[in-house]
Coordinates of C-alpha atoms in Angstrom, one line a residue:
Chain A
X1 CA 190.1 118.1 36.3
X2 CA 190.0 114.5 37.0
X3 CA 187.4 114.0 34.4
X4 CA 189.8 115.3 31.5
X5 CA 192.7 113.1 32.5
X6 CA 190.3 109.9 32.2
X7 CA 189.7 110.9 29.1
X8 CA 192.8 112.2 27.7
X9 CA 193.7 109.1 29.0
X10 CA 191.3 106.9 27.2
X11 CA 192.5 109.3 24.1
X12 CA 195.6 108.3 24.2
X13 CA 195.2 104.4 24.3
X14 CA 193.0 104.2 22.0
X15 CA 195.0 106.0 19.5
X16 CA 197.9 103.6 20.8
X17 CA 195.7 100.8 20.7
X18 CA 194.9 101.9 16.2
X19 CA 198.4 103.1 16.0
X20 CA 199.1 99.3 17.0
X21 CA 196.6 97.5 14.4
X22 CA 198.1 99.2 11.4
X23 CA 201.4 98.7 12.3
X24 CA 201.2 95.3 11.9
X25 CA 200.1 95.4 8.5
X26 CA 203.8 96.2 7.1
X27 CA 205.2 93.1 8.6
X28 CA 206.4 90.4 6.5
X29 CA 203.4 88.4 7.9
X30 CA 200.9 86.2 5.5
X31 CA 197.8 86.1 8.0
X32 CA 195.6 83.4 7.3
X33 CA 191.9 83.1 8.1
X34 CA 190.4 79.9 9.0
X35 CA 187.4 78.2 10.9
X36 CA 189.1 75.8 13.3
X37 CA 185.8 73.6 13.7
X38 CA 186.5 71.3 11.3
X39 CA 188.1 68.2 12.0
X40 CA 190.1 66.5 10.7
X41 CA 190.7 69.5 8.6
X42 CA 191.0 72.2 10.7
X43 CA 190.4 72.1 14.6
X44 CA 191.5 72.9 18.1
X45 CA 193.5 70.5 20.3
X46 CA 193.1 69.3 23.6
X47 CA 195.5 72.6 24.7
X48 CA 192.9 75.1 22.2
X49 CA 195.5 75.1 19.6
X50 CA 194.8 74.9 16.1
X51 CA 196.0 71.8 14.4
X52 CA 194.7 69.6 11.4
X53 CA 195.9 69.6 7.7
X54 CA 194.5 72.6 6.6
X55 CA 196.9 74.2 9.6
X56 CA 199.9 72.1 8.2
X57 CA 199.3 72.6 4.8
X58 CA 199.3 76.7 5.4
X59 CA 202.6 76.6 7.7
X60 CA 204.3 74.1 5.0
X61 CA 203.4 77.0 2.3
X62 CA 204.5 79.6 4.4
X63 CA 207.7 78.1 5.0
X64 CA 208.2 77.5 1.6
X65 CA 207.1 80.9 0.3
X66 CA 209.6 82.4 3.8
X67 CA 206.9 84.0 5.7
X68 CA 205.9 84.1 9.1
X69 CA 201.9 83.1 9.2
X70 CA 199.8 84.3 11.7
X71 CA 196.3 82.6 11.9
X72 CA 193.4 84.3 12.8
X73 CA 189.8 82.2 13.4
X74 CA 186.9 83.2 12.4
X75 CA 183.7 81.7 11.9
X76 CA 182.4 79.9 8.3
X77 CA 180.2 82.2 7.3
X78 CA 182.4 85.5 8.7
X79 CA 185.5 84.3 6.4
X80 CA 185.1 85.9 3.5
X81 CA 183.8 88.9 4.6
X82 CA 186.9 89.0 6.5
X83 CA 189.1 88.7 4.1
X84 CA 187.0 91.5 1.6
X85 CA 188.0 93.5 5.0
X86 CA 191.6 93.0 4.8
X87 CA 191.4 91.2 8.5
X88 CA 193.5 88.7 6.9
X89 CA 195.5 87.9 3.1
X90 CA 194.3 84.2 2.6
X91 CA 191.7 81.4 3.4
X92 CA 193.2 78.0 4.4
X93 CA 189.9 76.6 6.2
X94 CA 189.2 74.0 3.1
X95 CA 187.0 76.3 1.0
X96 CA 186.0 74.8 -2.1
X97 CA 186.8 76.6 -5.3
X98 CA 183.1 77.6 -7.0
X99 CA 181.9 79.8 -9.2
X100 CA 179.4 81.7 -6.6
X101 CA 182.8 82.3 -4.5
X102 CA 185.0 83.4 -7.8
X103 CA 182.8 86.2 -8.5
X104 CA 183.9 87.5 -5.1
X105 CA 187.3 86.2 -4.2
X106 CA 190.7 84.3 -6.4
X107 CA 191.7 81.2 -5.7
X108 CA 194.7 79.3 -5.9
X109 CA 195.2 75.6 -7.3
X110 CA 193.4 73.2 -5.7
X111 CA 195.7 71.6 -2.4
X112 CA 192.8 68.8 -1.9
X113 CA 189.7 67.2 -3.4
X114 CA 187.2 65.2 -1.6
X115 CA 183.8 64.0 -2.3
X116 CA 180.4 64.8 -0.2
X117 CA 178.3 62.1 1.1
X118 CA 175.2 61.5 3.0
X119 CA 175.5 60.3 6.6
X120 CA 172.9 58.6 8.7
X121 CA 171.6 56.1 11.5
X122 CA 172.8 52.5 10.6
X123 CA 169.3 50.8 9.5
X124 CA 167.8 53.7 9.2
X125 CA 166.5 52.3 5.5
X126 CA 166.3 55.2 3.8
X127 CA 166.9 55.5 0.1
X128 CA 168.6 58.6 -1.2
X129 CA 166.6 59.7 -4.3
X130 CA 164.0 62.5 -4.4
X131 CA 161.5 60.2 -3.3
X132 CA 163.4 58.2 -0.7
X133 CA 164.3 61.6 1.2
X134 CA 161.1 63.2 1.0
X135 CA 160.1 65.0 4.4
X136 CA 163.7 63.9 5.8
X137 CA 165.4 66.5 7.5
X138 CA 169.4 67.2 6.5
X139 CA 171.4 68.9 8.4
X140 CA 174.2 71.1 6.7
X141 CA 177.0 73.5 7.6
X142 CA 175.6 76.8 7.1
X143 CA 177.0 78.6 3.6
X144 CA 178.6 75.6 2.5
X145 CA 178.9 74.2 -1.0
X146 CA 177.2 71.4 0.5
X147 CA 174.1 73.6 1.3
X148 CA 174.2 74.8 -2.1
X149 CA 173.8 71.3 -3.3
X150 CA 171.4 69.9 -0.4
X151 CA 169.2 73.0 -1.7
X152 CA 169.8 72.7 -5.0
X153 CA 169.2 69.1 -5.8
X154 CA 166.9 68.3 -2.9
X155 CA 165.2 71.6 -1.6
X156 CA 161.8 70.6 -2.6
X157 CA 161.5 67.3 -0.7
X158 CA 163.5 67.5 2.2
X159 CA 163.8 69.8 5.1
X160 CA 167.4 71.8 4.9
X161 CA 168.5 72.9 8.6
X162 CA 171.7 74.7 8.1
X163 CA 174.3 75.2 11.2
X164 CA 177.1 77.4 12.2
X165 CA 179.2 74.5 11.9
X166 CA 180.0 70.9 11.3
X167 CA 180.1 70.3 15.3
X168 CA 176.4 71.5 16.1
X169 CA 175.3 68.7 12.8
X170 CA 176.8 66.2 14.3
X171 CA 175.5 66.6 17.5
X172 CA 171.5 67.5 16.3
X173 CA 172.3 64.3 14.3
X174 CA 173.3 62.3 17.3
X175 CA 170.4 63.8 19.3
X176 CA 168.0 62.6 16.4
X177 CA 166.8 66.2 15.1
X178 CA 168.1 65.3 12.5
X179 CA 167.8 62.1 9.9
X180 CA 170.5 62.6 7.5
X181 CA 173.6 65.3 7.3
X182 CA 175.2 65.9 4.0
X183 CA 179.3 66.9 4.0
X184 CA 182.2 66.5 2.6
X185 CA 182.9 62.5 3.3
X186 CA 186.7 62.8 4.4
X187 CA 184.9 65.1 7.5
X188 CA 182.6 62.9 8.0
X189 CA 184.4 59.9 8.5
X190 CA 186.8 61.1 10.8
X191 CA 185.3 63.7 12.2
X192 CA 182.1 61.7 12.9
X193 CA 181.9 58.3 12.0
X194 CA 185.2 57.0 13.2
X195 CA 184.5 59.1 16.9
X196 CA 182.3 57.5 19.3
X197 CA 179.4 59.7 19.0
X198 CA 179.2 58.2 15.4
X199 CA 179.1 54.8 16.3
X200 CA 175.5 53.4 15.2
X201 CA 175.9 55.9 11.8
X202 CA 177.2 55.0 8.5
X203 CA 177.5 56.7 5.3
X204 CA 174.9 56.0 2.7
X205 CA 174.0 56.6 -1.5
X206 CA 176.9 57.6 -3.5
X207 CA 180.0 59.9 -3.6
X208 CA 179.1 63.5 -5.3
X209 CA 181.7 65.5 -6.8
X210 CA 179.7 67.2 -9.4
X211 CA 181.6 70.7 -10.9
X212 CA 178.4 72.7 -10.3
X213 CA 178.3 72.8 -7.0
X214 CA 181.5 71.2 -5.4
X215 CA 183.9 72.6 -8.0
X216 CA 187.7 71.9 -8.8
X217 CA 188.4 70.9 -5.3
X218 CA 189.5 72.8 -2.7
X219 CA 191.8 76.0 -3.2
X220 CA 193.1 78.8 -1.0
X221 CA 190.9 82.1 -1.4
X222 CA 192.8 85.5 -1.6
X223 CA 191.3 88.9 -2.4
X224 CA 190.6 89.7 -5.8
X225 CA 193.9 90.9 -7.5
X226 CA 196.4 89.7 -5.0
X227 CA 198.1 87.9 -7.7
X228 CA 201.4 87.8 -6.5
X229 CA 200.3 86.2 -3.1
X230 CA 197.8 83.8 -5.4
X231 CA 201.2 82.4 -7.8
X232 CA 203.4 82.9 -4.4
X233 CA 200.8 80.2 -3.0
X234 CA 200.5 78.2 -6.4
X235 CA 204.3 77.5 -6.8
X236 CA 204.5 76.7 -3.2
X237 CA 201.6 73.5 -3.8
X238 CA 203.5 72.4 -6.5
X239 CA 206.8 72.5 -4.7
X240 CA 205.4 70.3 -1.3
X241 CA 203.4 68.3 -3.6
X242 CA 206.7 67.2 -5.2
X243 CA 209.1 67.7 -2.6
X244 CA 207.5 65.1 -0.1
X245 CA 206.0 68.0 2.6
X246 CA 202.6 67.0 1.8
X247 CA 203.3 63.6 1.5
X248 CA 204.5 63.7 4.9
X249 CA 201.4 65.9 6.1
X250 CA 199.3 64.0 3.8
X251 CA 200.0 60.5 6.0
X252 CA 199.2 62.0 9.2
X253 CA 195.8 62.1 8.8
X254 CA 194.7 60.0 5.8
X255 CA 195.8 56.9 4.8
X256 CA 194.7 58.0 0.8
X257 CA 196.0 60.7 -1.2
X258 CA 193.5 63.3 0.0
X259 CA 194.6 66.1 -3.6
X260 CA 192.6 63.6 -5.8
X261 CA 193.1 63.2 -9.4
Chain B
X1 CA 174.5 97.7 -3.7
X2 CA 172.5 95.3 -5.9
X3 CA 169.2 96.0 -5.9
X4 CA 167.9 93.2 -7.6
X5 CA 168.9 90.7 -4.4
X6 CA 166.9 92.9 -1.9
X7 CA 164.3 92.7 -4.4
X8 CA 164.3 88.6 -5.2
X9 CA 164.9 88.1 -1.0
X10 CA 161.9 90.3 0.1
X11 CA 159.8 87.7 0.3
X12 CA 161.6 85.1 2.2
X13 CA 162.5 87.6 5.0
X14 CA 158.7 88.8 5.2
X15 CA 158.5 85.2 5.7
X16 CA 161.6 85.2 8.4
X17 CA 159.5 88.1 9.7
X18 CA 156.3 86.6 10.5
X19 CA 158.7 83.9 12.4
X20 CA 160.3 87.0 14.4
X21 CA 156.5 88.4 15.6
X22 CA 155.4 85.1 16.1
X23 CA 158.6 83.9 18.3
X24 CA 158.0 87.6 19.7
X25 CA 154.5 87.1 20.4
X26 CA 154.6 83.6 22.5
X27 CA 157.2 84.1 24.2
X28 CA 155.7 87.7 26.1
X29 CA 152.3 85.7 26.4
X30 CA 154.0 83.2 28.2
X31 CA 156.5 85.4 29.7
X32 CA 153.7 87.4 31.1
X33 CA 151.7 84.9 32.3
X34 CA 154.8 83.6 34.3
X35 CA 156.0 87.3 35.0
X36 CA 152.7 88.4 37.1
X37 CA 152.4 85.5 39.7
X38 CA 156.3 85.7 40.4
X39 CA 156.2 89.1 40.7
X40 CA 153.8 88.3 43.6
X41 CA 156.1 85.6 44.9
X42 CA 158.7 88.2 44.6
X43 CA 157.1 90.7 47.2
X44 CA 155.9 88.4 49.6
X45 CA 157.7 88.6 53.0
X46 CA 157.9 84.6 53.7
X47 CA 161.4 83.7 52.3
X48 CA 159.9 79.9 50.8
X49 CA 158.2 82.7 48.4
X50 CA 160.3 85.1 47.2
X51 CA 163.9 83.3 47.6
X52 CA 162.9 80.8 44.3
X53 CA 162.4 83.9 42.4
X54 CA 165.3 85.4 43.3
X55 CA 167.4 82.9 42.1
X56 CA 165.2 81.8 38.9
X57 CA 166.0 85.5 38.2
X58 CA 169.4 86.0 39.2
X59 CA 170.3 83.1 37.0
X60 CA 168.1 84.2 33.3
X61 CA 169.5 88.1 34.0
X62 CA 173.2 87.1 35.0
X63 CA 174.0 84.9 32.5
X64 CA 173.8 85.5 28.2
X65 CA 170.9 85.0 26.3
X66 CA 173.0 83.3 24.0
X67 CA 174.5 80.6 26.5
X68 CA 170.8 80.0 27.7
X69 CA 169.9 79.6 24.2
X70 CA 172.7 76.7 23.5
X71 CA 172.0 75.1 27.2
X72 CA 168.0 74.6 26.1
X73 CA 169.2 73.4 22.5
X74 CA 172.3 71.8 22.6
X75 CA 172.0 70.7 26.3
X76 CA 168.7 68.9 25.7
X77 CA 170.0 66.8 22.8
X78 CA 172.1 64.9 25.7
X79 CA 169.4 64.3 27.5
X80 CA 167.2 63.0 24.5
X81 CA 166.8 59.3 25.8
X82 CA 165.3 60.6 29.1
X83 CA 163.3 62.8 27.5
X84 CA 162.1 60.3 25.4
X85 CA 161.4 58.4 28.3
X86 CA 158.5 61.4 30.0
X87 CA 157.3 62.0 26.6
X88 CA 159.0 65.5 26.1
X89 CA 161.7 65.2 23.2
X90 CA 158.9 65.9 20.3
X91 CA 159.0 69.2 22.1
X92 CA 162.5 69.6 22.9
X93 CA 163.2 68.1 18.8
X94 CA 162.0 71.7 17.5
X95 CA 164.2 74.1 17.1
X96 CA 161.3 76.4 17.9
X97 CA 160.2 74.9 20.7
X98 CA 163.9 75.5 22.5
X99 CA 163.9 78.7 21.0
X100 CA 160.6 80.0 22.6
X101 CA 160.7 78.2 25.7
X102 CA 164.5 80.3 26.8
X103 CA 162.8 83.6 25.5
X104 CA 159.8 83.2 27.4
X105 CA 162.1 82.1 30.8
X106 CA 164.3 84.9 29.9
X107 CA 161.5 87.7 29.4
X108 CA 159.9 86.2 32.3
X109 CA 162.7 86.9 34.6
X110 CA 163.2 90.5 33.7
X111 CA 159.3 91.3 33.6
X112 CA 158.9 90.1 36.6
X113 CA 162.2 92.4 38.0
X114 CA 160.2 95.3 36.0
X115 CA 156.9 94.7 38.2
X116 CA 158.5 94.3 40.7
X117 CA 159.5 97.7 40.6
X118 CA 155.9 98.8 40.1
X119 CA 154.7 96.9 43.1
X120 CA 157.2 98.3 45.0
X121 CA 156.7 101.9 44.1
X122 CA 152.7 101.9 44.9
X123 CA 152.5 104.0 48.0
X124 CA 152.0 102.4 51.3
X125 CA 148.7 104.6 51.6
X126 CA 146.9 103.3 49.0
X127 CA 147.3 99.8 50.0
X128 CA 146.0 100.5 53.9
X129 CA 143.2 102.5 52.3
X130 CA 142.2 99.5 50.4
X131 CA 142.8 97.7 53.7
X132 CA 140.2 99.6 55.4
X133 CA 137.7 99.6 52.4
X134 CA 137.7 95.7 53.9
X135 CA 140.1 94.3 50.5
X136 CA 142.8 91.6 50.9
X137 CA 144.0 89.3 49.3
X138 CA 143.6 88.7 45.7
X139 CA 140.9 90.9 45.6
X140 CA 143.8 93.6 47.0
X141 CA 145.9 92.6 43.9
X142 CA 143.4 92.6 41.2
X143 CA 141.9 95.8 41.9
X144 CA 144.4 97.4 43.2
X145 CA 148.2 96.6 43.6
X146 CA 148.5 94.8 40.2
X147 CA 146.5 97.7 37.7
X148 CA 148.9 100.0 39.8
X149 CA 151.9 98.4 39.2
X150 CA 150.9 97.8 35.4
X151 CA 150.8 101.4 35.1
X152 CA 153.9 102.0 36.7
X153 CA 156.1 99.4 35.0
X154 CA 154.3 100.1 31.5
X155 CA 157.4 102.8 30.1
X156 CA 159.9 99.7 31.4
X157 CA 157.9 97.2 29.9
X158 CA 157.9 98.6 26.7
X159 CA 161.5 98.4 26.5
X160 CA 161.9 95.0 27.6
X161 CA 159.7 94.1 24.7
X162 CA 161.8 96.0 22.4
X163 CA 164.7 94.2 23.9
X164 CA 162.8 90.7 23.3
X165 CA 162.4 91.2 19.5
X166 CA 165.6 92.2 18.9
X167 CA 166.6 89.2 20.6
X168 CA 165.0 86.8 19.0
X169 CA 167.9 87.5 16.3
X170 CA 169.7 85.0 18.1
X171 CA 167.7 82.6 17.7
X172 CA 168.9 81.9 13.8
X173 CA 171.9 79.9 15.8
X174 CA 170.3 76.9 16.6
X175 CA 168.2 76.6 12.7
X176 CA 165.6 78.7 13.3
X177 CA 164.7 80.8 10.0
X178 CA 163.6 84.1 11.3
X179 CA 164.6 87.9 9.8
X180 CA 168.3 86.8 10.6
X181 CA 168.1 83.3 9.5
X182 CA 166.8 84.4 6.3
X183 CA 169.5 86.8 5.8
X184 CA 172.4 84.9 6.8
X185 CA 171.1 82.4 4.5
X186 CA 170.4 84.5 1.4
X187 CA 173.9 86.4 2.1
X188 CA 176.5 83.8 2.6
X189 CA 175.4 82.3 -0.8
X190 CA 175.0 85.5 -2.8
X191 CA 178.0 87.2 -0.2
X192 CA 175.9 90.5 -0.8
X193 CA 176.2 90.7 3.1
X194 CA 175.7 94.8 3.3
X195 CA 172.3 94.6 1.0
X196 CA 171.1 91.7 3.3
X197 CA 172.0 93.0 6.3
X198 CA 170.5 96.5 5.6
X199 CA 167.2 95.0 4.8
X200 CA 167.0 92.8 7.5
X201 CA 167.2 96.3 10.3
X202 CA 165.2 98.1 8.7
X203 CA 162.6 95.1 8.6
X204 CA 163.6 95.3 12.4
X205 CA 163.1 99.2 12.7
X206 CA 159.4 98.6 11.1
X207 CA 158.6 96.3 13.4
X208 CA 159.5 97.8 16.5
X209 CA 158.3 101.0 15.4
X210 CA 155.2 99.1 15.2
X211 CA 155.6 97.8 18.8
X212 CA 156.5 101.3 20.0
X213 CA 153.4 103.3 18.6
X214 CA 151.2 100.3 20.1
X215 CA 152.7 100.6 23.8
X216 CA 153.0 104.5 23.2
X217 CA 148.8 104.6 22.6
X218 CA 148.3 101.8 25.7
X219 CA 150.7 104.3 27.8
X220 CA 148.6 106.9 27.0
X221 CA 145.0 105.4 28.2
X222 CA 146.6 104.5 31.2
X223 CA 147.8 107.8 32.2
X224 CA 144.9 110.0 31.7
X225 CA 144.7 111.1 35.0
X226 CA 147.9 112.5 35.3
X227 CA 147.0 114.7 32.1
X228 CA 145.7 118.3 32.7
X229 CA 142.6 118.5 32.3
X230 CA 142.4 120.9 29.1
X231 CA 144.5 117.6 27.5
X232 CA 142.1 114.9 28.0

């Protein structure tokens, strides 16, 4: 007797518990999935709250578009898989619009563009050309357009180690695993450089924003389809971009215009 | 389901395979080699024995895999300029090296649990007879105690070797390219995560199938005198 109850029991919360996860589905809620270990994009505060401009940006747009967002974190390689699997509507973790990703997900406009740029040990002497980096290791976040690239334009002479994020580079960097880590420079500089772990590192060779790999900047991935969410999101960049939101977001954390040209 | 990416990825995760047996491999040599001795320790009566194996063990079974893997990695690279200093950071520098040197702790630990078991389970009777036959010691162990306890703890063991192959999966999180690594790679730049992922278990399920047949043919040597007779 005591048996069944336990699992009537169990029965009946665990329909609850389903009952509960579609029900928030209806709301008027834009849920957003991002990374939150990606400074100064996206990251977690001293409290474990997200914060960054990536966090901003989406909670301007949401305002704007008057919806209630809801961020759920996930890790780099798990977001859009999550978002195929309706876990959330939108990715605001500064995922670069590419061709590879298009074939899978829509984007919106671009909302920043940055260039990528090696980083490594100050005097260090190395040269970045196929022959200067040959047997160098680079580290890379994993899935990256930055990997794409590394592997792309590199992949025969150096050795690629990819990580689960920016965080674990830096540190395998710092720990000298590693000789050189390639990312997006904005992420690097204040991320790493301008920290003290990054003291005795500097950035080195030139600024890459080739289309191939690193696109037309960085855009806000929603499922294939979802074009009312995708213009919602589009009208709502133009209208902070012009209406001095991002501009304000914008100056607390760069002292540049991070959208680019 | 795209074939074509199975097809084009095949031989990068044979090659993420060979890393898995070989990661697989070391670490239960090792493992074992530890496992035996402290399983010994383990036993023993005197308390300056057995109480350093209780704890090395009650800390790799109570705490993740995963945590141990990250303290070895990530925990080292603080420690790099000391390292340096008793010549031991070209070691800790490889990914491998980290990744092999928690397994083989880990699967140390719970081997030695698993024979402990077996020495515990040999019946006091045998022992005193092999007392009498004038045996102690090592001798005791070699011929006696430790073949026992092999036999015992082999259906356990088998499992915890199982366990071990599987978990070198985790390994992929600190850089090293095994069957996961592979995959993860290959499917977070073509996002053909199912066809990736599928491949990559059922690489798994051939391997441990492989493992399972071996350890079922060694289970059966040793237990031939437990057979009937019209079976042997």
């Amino acid at each position: 007797m005591r048996k069944w109850s336990l699992v009537i029991l169990l029965l009946v919360l665990a329909v609850c518990w389903f009952g509960n996860a579609s029900a928030a589905d209806s709301t008027k809620k834009l849920r957003i999935g991002t990374e939150g270990a990606y400074p100064p994009f996206n990251f977690k505060d001293n409290n474990g709250k997200l914060a960054g401009f990536d966090i901003d940006i989406a909670e301007a747009l949401s305002k704007e578009m008057g919806m209630e967002c809801e961020f759920k974190e996930q890790d780099w390689d798990g977001l859009i898989p999550g978002l195929l699997s309706k876990k959330f509507d939108a990715i605001v973790a500064s995922m670069s619009i590419t061709d590879e990703r298009k074939q899978k997900v829509d984007f919106s406009n671009k909302y920043y563009q940055t260039p990528a740029r090696f980083v490594t040990k100050k005097g260090a002497g190395i040269t970045v050309s196929k022959e200067g980096l040959k047997g160098k290791t680079v580290g890379v976040q994993r899935a990256t357009i930055h990997e794409n690239f590394i592997r792309d334009m590199f992949g025969d002479s150096v050795v690629v180690k990819a990580y689960p994020t920016q965080d674990e580079a830096d540190m395998d960097l710092v720990a000298g695993r590693l000789d050189l880590m390639i990312a997006d420079a904005t992420v690097l500089l204040s991320g790493f450089l301008a920290t003290d772990a990054g003291k005795g590192f500097e950035f080195i060779g030139p600024s890459y924003v080739d289309k191939k790999w690193f696109g037309e900047g960085v855009g806000i991935a929603v499922r294939k389809g979802d074009d009312k969410l995708r213009e919602k999101l589009n009208k709502a960049i133009d209208t902070i971009r012009t209406n001095g939101v991002y501009r304000n977001i914008n100056a607390k954390y760069f002292n540049f215009d991070v959208y680019g040209q | 389901m795209d074939i074509s990416i199975i097809q084009d990825s095949i031989p990068r995760l044979l090659h993420g395979a060979v890393t898995t047996v070989e990661l697989t491999a070391v670490s239960l040599a090792f493992g074992l080699c530890l496992a035996v001795p402290f399983a010994i320790m383990r036993t023993h009566r005197n308390p300056l024995l057995w109480m350093p194996v209780y704890a090395f063990n009650f800390y790799f079974r109570g705490t993740p895999l995963l945590v141990q893997v990250f303290l070895v990695y990530y925990g080292s690279g603080q420690f790099q300029i000391f390292l340096t200093q008793v010549g031991l950071w070209t070691f800790f520098q490889q990914a491998t090296f980290c990744a092999v040197l928690t397994l083989t702790l880990n699967t140390a630990a719970y081997t030695c649990e698993i024979l402990r078991g077996g020495i515990e389970a040999i019946s006091f009777g045998e022992i005193e007879a092999a007392r009498a036959c004038g045996m102690s010691g090592l001798l005791l162990y070699r011929r006696i105690i430790l073949p026992k306890a092999f036999r015992l703890a082999w259906p356990a063991y088998t499992n915890e070797v199982v366990f071990l192959l599987q978990a070198t999966s985790l390994v992929s999180i600190i850089t090293v390219m095994d069957i996961t690594g592979v995959a993860r790679m290959v499917a977070s730049r073509s996002f053909a995560f199912y066809e990736l992922y599928i491949t990559a278990a059922i690489l798994y399920l051939i391997l441990v199938y492989g493992v399972l047949s071996f350890f079922r043919k060694v289970e059966y040597r040793l237990s031939g005198h437990l057979r009937h007779p019209s079976l042997r």
